[in-house]
Every structure is written in structure tokens, then in C-alpha cells.
Short mmCIF file of C-alpha atoms in Angstrom, two decimals:
data_model
loop_
_atom_site.label_atom_id
_atom_site.label_comp_id
_atom_site.label_asym_id
_atom_site.label_seq_id
_atom_site.Cartn_x
_atom_site.Cartn_y
_atom_site.Cartn_z
CA MET A 1 17.26 -12.98 22.29
CA THR A 2 20.86 -14.01 21.54
CA LYS A 3 22.00 -16.54 18.96
CA THR A 4 25.49 -17.64 18.38
CA MET A 5 26.69 -19.46 15.22
CA ARG A 6 29.71 -19.89 13.11
CA ILE A 7 30.10 -18.76 9.55
CA LEU A 8 32.76 -19.12 6.91
CA LEU A 9 35.26 -16.32 6.49
CA ALA A 10 36.15 -17.60 3.01
CA SER A 11 33.12 -16.22 1.55
CA CYS A 12 34.94 -12.95 1.29
CA GLY A 13 36.35 -14.35 -1.79
CA THR A 14 40.09 -13.71 -1.97
CA LEU A 15 42.73 -16.46 -1.85
CA ALA A 16 44.78 -14.68 0.92
CA LEU A 17 41.63 -14.32 3.05
CA ALA A 18 40.56 -17.87 2.49
CA SER A 19 44.04 -18.96 3.72
CA ALA A 20 43.68 -16.85 6.85
CA ALA A 21 40.33 -18.21 7.54
CA THR A 22 41.60 -21.65 8.02
CA ALA A 23 43.66 -20.37 10.93
CA ASP A 24 41.44 -17.67 12.49
CA THR A 25 37.86 -17.35 13.58
CA VAL A 26 36.15 -13.95 13.57
CA ARG A 27 33.37 -12.89 15.80
CA ILE A 28 30.71 -10.49 14.56
CA GLY A 29 27.94 -8.98 16.75
CA ILE A 30 24.80 -7.60 15.29
CA THR A 31 22.34 -5.39 17.26
CA GLN A 32 19.09 -4.89 15.30
CA ASN A 33 16.49 -2.18 15.67
CA ASN A 34 13.14 -3.87 16.59
CA VAL A 35 12.62 -7.34 15.08
CA GLY A 36 9.01 -7.69 16.14
CA ILE A 37 7.85 -4.15 14.65
CA ASP A 38 7.11 -5.51 11.22
CA SER A 39 7.59 -8.42 8.79
CA TYR A 40 10.58 -6.68 7.02
CA GLN A 41 12.77 -6.90 10.19
CA THR A 42 11.64 -10.43 10.92
CA THR A 43 12.63 -11.62 7.47
CA TYR A 44 15.92 -9.70 7.78
CA GLU A 45 16.72 -11.55 10.89
CA ARG A 46 16.01 -14.92 9.35
CA ALA A 47 18.04 -14.21 6.31
CA PHE A 48 20.99 -12.96 8.34
CA ILE A 49 20.95 -16.15 10.37
CA ALA A 50 20.72 -18.33 7.23
CA ALA A 51 23.60 -16.48 5.59
CA ALA A 52 25.69 -16.99 8.84
CA GLU A 53 24.66 -20.57 9.03
CA ALA A 54 26.12 -21.17 5.53
CA ASN A 55 29.60 -19.95 6.83
CA PRO A 56 31.05 -22.12 9.57
CA ASP A 57 34.20 -20.17 10.41
CA VAL A 58 32.97 -17.03 11.85
CA GLU A 59 31.00 -16.72 15.28
CA VAL A 60 27.93 -14.34 15.16
CA ILE A 61 26.11 -13.02 17.99
CA VAL A 62 22.53 -11.69 17.06
CA LEU A 63 20.85 -9.16 19.40
CA ASP A 64 17.48 -7.25 19.21
CA ALA A 65 17.22 -3.79 20.79
CA GLY A 66 13.44 -4.04 20.68
CA GLY A 67 13.31 -0.39 19.56
CA ASP A 68 14.91 0.85 22.89
CA VAL A 69 17.83 3.16 22.35
CA ALA A 70 19.11 2.57 25.92
CA ARG A 71 19.17 -1.11 25.33
CA GLN A 72 20.94 -0.76 22.09
CA ILE A 73 23.60 1.34 23.66
CA SER A 74 24.11 -1.25 26.35
CA GLN A 75 24.35 -3.98 23.80
CA LEU A 76 26.93 -2.08 21.92
CA GLN A 77 28.88 -1.60 25.07
CA ASP A 78 28.61 -5.38 25.79
CA LEU A 79 29.92 -6.30 22.38
CA ILE A 80 32.89 -3.95 22.93
CA GLN A 81 33.71 -5.56 26.30
CA GLN A 82 33.43 -8.97 24.57
CA GLN A 83 36.18 -7.63 22.09
CA VAL A 84 34.20 -8.87 18.97
CA ASP A 85 36.05 -8.47 15.73
CA ALA A 86 33.23 -6.35 14.18
CA ILE A 87 29.91 -4.96 14.95
CA ILE A 88 26.84 -4.61 12.66
CA ILE A 89 24.15 -2.14 13.92
CA TRP A 90 20.63 -1.18 12.68
CA PRO A 91 20.26 1.94 14.61
CA THR A 92 17.21 2.66 16.80
CA ASP A 93 18.21 6.36 16.78
CA GLY A 94 20.86 7.60 14.37
CA GLN A 95 21.84 10.48 16.62
CA ALA A 96 21.67 8.98 20.14
CA LEU A 97 24.03 6.10 19.13
CA VAL A 98 26.95 8.21 17.91
CA PRO A 99 28.73 8.17 21.26
CA ALA A 100 28.50 4.37 21.69
CA VAL A 101 29.65 4.01 18.00
CA ARG A 102 32.61 6.24 18.69
CA ASN A 103 33.48 4.01 21.69
CA ALA A 104 33.64 1.04 19.41
CA HIS A 105 35.92 3.01 17.07
CA ARG A 106 38.13 3.85 19.83
CA ALA A 107 38.39 0.12 20.78
CA GLU A 108 39.46 -0.42 17.12
CA ILE A 109 36.27 -2.51 16.42
CA PRO A 110 35.08 -1.66 12.89
CA VAL A 111 31.23 -0.90 12.81
CA VAL A 112 29.06 -1.50 9.78
CA VAL A 113 25.61 0.30 9.93
CA THR A 114 22.93 -1.59 8.23
CA ASN A 115 19.57 -0.56 6.60
CA SER A 116 19.18 3.00 8.18
CA ASN A 117 22.16 5.27 8.55
CA ILE A 118 23.58 6.93 11.57
CA ALA A 119 23.69 10.64 11.99
CA GLU A 120 26.39 12.65 10.08
CA ALA A 121 28.26 13.26 13.19
CA GLY A 122 28.93 9.53 13.55
CA MET A 123 29.95 8.92 9.99
CA GLU A 124 33.75 9.17 10.73
CA PHE A 125 33.46 6.48 13.24
CA ILE A 126 31.95 3.79 11.03
CA ALA A 127 33.66 1.46 8.46
CA ALA A 128 30.78 1.60 6.14
CA PHE A 129 26.98 1.75 5.72
CA SER A 130 25.24 -1.12 3.97
CA GLY A 131 21.65 -0.85 2.78
CA PRO A 132 19.35 1.10 0.48
CA ASN A 133 19.82 4.75 -0.55
CA ASN A 134 16.83 6.24 1.20
CA VAL A 135 17.09 9.70 -0.31
CA GLN A 136 17.07 8.10 -3.77
CA GLN A 137 14.04 6.08 -2.77
CA GLY A 138 12.19 9.43 -1.89
CA ILE A 139 13.20 10.80 -5.25
CA TYR A 140 11.80 7.70 -7.04
CA SER A 141 8.43 8.02 -5.08
CA ALA A 142 8.15 11.63 -6.02
CA GLU A 143 8.75 10.90 -9.62
CA MET A 144 6.08 8.26 -9.67
CA MET A 145 3.64 10.58 -7.84
CA CYS A 146 4.25 13.38 -10.36
CA ASP A 147 3.71 11.01 -13.37
CA ALA A 148 0.61 9.57 -11.83
CA LEU A 149 -0.96 12.95 -11.24
CA ASP A 150 0.24 14.50 -14.62
CA GLY A 151 1.93 17.23 -12.57
CA GLU A 152 -1.12 18.60 -10.86
CA GLY A 153 -3.10 17.82 -7.60
CA GLN A 154 -3.25 17.87 -3.77
CA ILE A 155 -1.50 15.20 -1.76
CA VAL A 156 -0.67 14.19 1.82
CA GLN A 157 2.26 12.52 3.19
CA ILE A 158 2.60 9.94 5.96
CA THR A 159 6.19 9.55 7.23
CA GLY A 160 7.98 6.91 9.42
CA MET A 161 9.10 7.22 12.98
CA PRO A 162 10.05 10.89 13.79
CA GLY A 163 13.83 11.30 14.19
CA TYR A 164 14.59 7.95 12.41
CA THR A 165 17.20 8.42 9.73
CA THR A 166 15.29 6.55 7.09
CA ALA A 167 12.11 8.52 7.66
CA ILE A 168 14.07 11.79 7.39
CA GLU A 169 15.97 10.75 4.23
CA ARG A 170 12.73 9.52 2.47
CA GLN A 171 10.93 12.53 3.17
CA GLN A 172 13.90 14.73 2.25
CA GLY A 173 14.19 12.93 -1.18
CA PHE A 174 10.50 13.17 -1.80
CA ASP A 175 9.98 16.77 -0.80
CA ASP A 176 12.85 18.09 -2.84
CA ARG A 177 12.30 16.19 -6.00
CA LEU A 178 8.59 16.85 -5.93
CA ALA A 179 9.18 20.62 -5.66
CA GLU A 180 11.74 20.50 -8.39
CA MET A 181 9.70 18.18 -10.80
CA CYS A 182 6.13 18.96 -9.99
CA PRO A 183 5.51 22.47 -8.72
CA GLY A 184 1.78 21.88 -9.60
CA VAL A 185 1.43 19.41 -6.83
CA THR A 186 0.57 20.74 -3.35
CA GLN A 187 1.34 18.91 -0.13
CA LEU A 188 -1.63 19.60 2.21
CA ASP A 189 0.00 18.03 5.36
CA ILE A 190 2.69 15.70 6.55
CA GLN A 191 2.07 13.58 9.56
CA PRO A 192 3.96 10.62 11.06
CA GLY A 193 2.65 6.99 10.85
CA ASP A 194 5.43 5.53 12.84
CA TRP A 195 6.04 2.67 10.33
CA ASN A 196 2.83 1.20 11.90
CA ARG A 197 -0.29 0.28 9.60
CA GLU A 198 -2.92 0.86 12.22
CA ARG A 199 -1.29 4.28 13.14
CA ALA A 200 -1.20 5.32 9.42
CA GLN A 201 -4.82 4.41 9.02
CA ARG A 202 -5.83 6.63 11.76
CA THR A 203 -3.59 9.48 10.47
CA MET A 204 -5.29 9.02 7.02
CA GLU A 205 -8.70 9.09 8.68
CA THR A 206 -7.83 12.55 10.09
CA PHE A 207 -6.64 13.68 6.72
CA LEU A 208 -10.03 12.59 5.14
CA THR A 209 -11.91 14.48 7.69
CA ARG A 210 -9.91 17.63 7.16
CA PHE A 211 -9.57 17.79 3.43
CA ASP A 212 -12.36 17.44 0.97
CA GLN A 213 -9.97 16.75 -1.96
CA ILE A 214 -6.97 14.47 -1.76
CA ASP A 215 -5.47 13.28 -5.10
CA GLY A 216 -2.61 11.32 -3.79
CA VAL A 217 -0.87 9.90 -0.64
CA TYR A 218 2.76 9.22 -0.29
CA SER A 219 3.85 6.87 2.60
CA GLY A 220 7.30 6.16 3.86
CA ASP A 221 6.72 2.37 3.37
CA ASP A 222 3.92 0.08 1.94
CA ASN A 223 2.96 -1.03 5.42
CA MET A 224 1.65 2.42 6.22
CA GLY A 225 0.52 3.01 2.61
CA VAL A 226 -1.94 0.09 2.87
CA GLY A 227 -3.19 1.42 6.10
CA ALA A 228 -4.01 4.81 4.42
CA LEU A 229 -5.56 2.83 1.54
CA ASN A 230 -7.74 0.96 3.94
CA ALA A 231 -8.96 4.33 5.58
CA ALA A 232 -9.70 5.71 2.04
CA LEU A 233 -11.59 2.49 1.06
CA ALA A 234 -13.62 2.52 4.29
CA ALA A 235 -14.50 6.23 3.63
CA GLY A 236 -15.53 5.47 0.05
CA ARG A 237 -12.91 7.80 -1.33
CA ALA A 238 -10.13 5.62 -2.64
CA GLU A 239 -11.42 5.69 -6.35
CA GLY A 240 -9.16 7.87 -8.20
CA MET A 241 -6.77 8.50 -5.39
CA VAL A 242 -3.12 7.71 -6.06
CA PHE A 243 -1.25 5.71 -3.39
CA ILE A 244 2.54 5.52 -3.60
CA GLY A 245 4.97 4.08 -1.06
CA ALA A 246 8.40 2.50 -0.51
CA THR A 247 9.77 -0.83 0.68
CA ASN A 248 7.33 -2.92 -1.37
CA PHE A 249 5.57 -5.12 1.23
CA ALA A 250 3.47 -8.09 0.09
CA VAL A 251 0.35 -6.32 1.05
CA GLY A 252 1.46 -3.31 -1.28
CA TYR A 253 2.29 -5.83 -3.99
CA ASP A 254 -1.14 -7.37 -3.82
CA ALA A 255 -2.92 -4.00 -3.59
CA MET A 256 -1.08 -3.13 -6.80
CA ALA A 257 -2.16 -6.27 -8.50
CA ARG A 258 -5.78 -5.17 -7.62
CA GLY A 259 -5.27 -1.89 -9.19
CA GLU A 260 -5.66 -0.02 -5.81
CA TYR A 261 -1.96 1.02 -5.28
CA TRP A 262 0.08 2.88 -7.87
CA GLY A 263 3.58 2.19 -7.12
CA SER A 264 6.45 1.63 -4.58
CA VAL A 265 10.22 1.01 -4.49
CA TYR A 266 11.33 -2.58 -4.40
CA GLN A 267 13.62 -3.52 -1.56
CA SER A 268 14.63 -7.03 -0.37
CA PRO A 269 15.30 -7.67 3.44
CA VAL A 270 17.26 -10.85 2.35
CA ASP A 271 19.58 -8.68 0.08
CA ASP A 272 19.78 -6.15 2.93
CA ALA A 273 20.79 -8.85 5.50
CA GLU A 274 23.20 -10.69 3.20
CA ALA A 275 24.77 -7.42 2.19
CA ALA A 276 25.43 -6.28 5.75
CA LEU A 277 27.09 -9.46 6.70
CA GLN A 278 29.30 -9.59 3.54
CA THR A 279 30.23 -5.84 4.11
CA ALA A 280 31.50 -6.82 7.51
CA LEU A 281 33.48 -9.61 6.25
CA ASP A 282 34.89 -7.56 3.45
CA VAL A 283 35.95 -4.93 6.06
CA LEU A 284 37.61 -7.63 8.21
CA ALA A 285 39.48 -8.82 5.17
CA GLY A 286 40.89 -5.50 4.46
CA GLU A 287 39.10 -4.99 1.22
CA ASP A 288 38.29 -1.50 -0.20
CA VAL A 289 34.64 -1.12 0.83
CA PRO A 290 32.61 2.05 -0.17
CA LYS A 291 31.74 4.20 2.85
CA LEU A 292 28.10 4.23 1.48
CA ASN A 293 27.58 0.71 0.23
CA TYR A 294 24.09 0.82 -1.48
CA PHE A 295 22.24 -1.96 -3.08
CA ASP A 296 19.78 -1.46 -5.92
CA THR A 297 16.11 -0.51 -5.04
CA PRO A 298 14.26 -0.04 -8.40
CA LYS A 299 10.75 1.49 -9.02
CA ILE A 300 7.85 -0.92 -8.92
CA THR A 301 4.48 -0.04 -10.47
CA GLN A 302 1.35 -1.61 -11.86
CA ASP A 303 3.12 -1.57 -15.33
CA ASN A 304 6.26 -3.47 -14.42
CA MET A 305 5.38 -5.47 -11.32
CA GLU A 306 5.33 -8.75 -13.20
CA GLU A 307 9.19 -8.40 -13.48
CA PHE A 308 9.45 -8.74 -9.71
CA ASP A 309 8.71 -11.61 -7.35
CA ARG A 310 5.93 -11.11 -4.77
CA PRO A 311 7.78 -9.93 -1.53
CA VAL A 312 7.97 -12.73 1.12
CA PHE A 313 7.38 -10.23 3.94
#
């Protein structure tokens, strides 16, 4: 799917830039990971388009890789050949895309990585990363798990897609902080849920068959966390089990309100999309943009959830 629109460069906010915008139009291409995989990415795309439509002096090309690395590499090459002014990429695979990002860099096209970062080998070729600090999110989840279990218990972990940078970073943050803060909590096993609720439910069903005692479940996002919760409910074993996730989906928020889900990390796809677009505009304006441009993602639990709006995805 390709969409083209024009957005206002003056949103970068400087007088010099606003003056330049009256004479120049910039073209920004975005290639997303897989819009159809979950409601977060669908909401992200709508928010990105809405932000672009509010700015009529920049042309934007919106592409979806459909989770296909080869397709995303081809999309990057096409954007380079079109000589767009900047590229935003939500990587399908942070490692495999490094050569294509390097090609954009060699073509002097700034690349902004959004949501999930590229592999370390590609960092020198990007202008900035815009998104959540996924290592910190894993740390937050470990701290909530440790608090909920009072430092003792046996847990299982369901990760995102293997090899995907967000999945790796959230697991790294969780594992390191849990070991540091809560040596009395044992991880019985770690298996992927592929960011998919049904897959996570099947993974949890296997855990329930293998382990007689499970005190807590950490999932890399709430979509998978609710899948694990559903498996435990179906088995009659959810009572007293602590469920903690990240990226607070509406289903996680609702389960929290029912008292079935302990906590998560709040993250807005609208903030995510708007931050990526603004970061690209700031880079094109020559502003001093941090290489790792994180937005805030606070802890959300049953105790403070009234401070947050119910997610729209």
C-alpha cells in the first residue's frame, strides 16, 4: 500500500526553517514493519498519516513491508532511487537491513529508525532512533514482577519475535534487572510468542503442562500477556498468578481493571508515530537531534491505572 500526501515543514518550529519551507518541499518515505500484525501498528499508521495530513508542505510516501525483510530492503532501494529527502524505517529485522541502510547513508539520505532499533553495526549509518527505550521497559517489568512476588517465586517468560531487536532488548532489560534485584525469583523457561496472542496462549498451555507451580508470567507485550492469561484462566490456574507485560494494549488495560493482570509499561502508538515524523523533520532542518531519541513510557499497574487513558489499540 502506498499513500502520498503533503505536510508542513514549518512544524519544525524555527523561524529559519519556516522561511525555507515556503520555498522548498521535502519528501519523506516511511517503510513500516507489518501493519496488519497487531492493533498497535495499525494505530501507528493512522496517527502518522494524520500528523502528515496536518502539514501540507512535505510529501510523504507510506509503505508497509508486511513483515517481509526482502520486501523492506526492496522498498528502501526504491526510496533511495526516488531520491527522497529522508527515510523512516520500522525494521523487520535489525541486522539484515544494515546494508540497505548503509546504501541510504552513502546516498546522503538521512535515515530515522522508529520503534524498534537497528543492530549496533548499523548505528553509524542512521541519523537517529525515535521510539521507546526497550531495555528500560524490560527493567521496569522486572521491578514490577519483583515487587508483586515480594522477591520469591517461579516465573516463565514469553518473548516477542526471535531476532527482533525490541524482543531482544526487552528480554535483556528484564533478565538483567531481575537477577540483580530479585535473586529469589527463578525463571523456569523462556519461549517466544512472536507478538501473537494465540501463539502466546499455546506457549502458556505448554508451560502449564510442564510446571506444577508458576507464580508469575512476563510477556514482551500485553497482546501476548493476555494470551497467557487466557490459557491460565482456561486451566483454572490464574488465581494468584502475577501477569506483567509491556506496551499496554486495551485488552491488558481491561484485564488490569478486572484485577486479573498486575502491570505493564504504558506506550502510545500515536506518540510513537508523531515522534518519528518530527524527528525526521528536525534532522532535515539541521537541528541537534539525539542519536537515541526516546519518549517516556512509564509503569502502569492496578494502583495507578486511573492516571492513564484506556489505550485506543
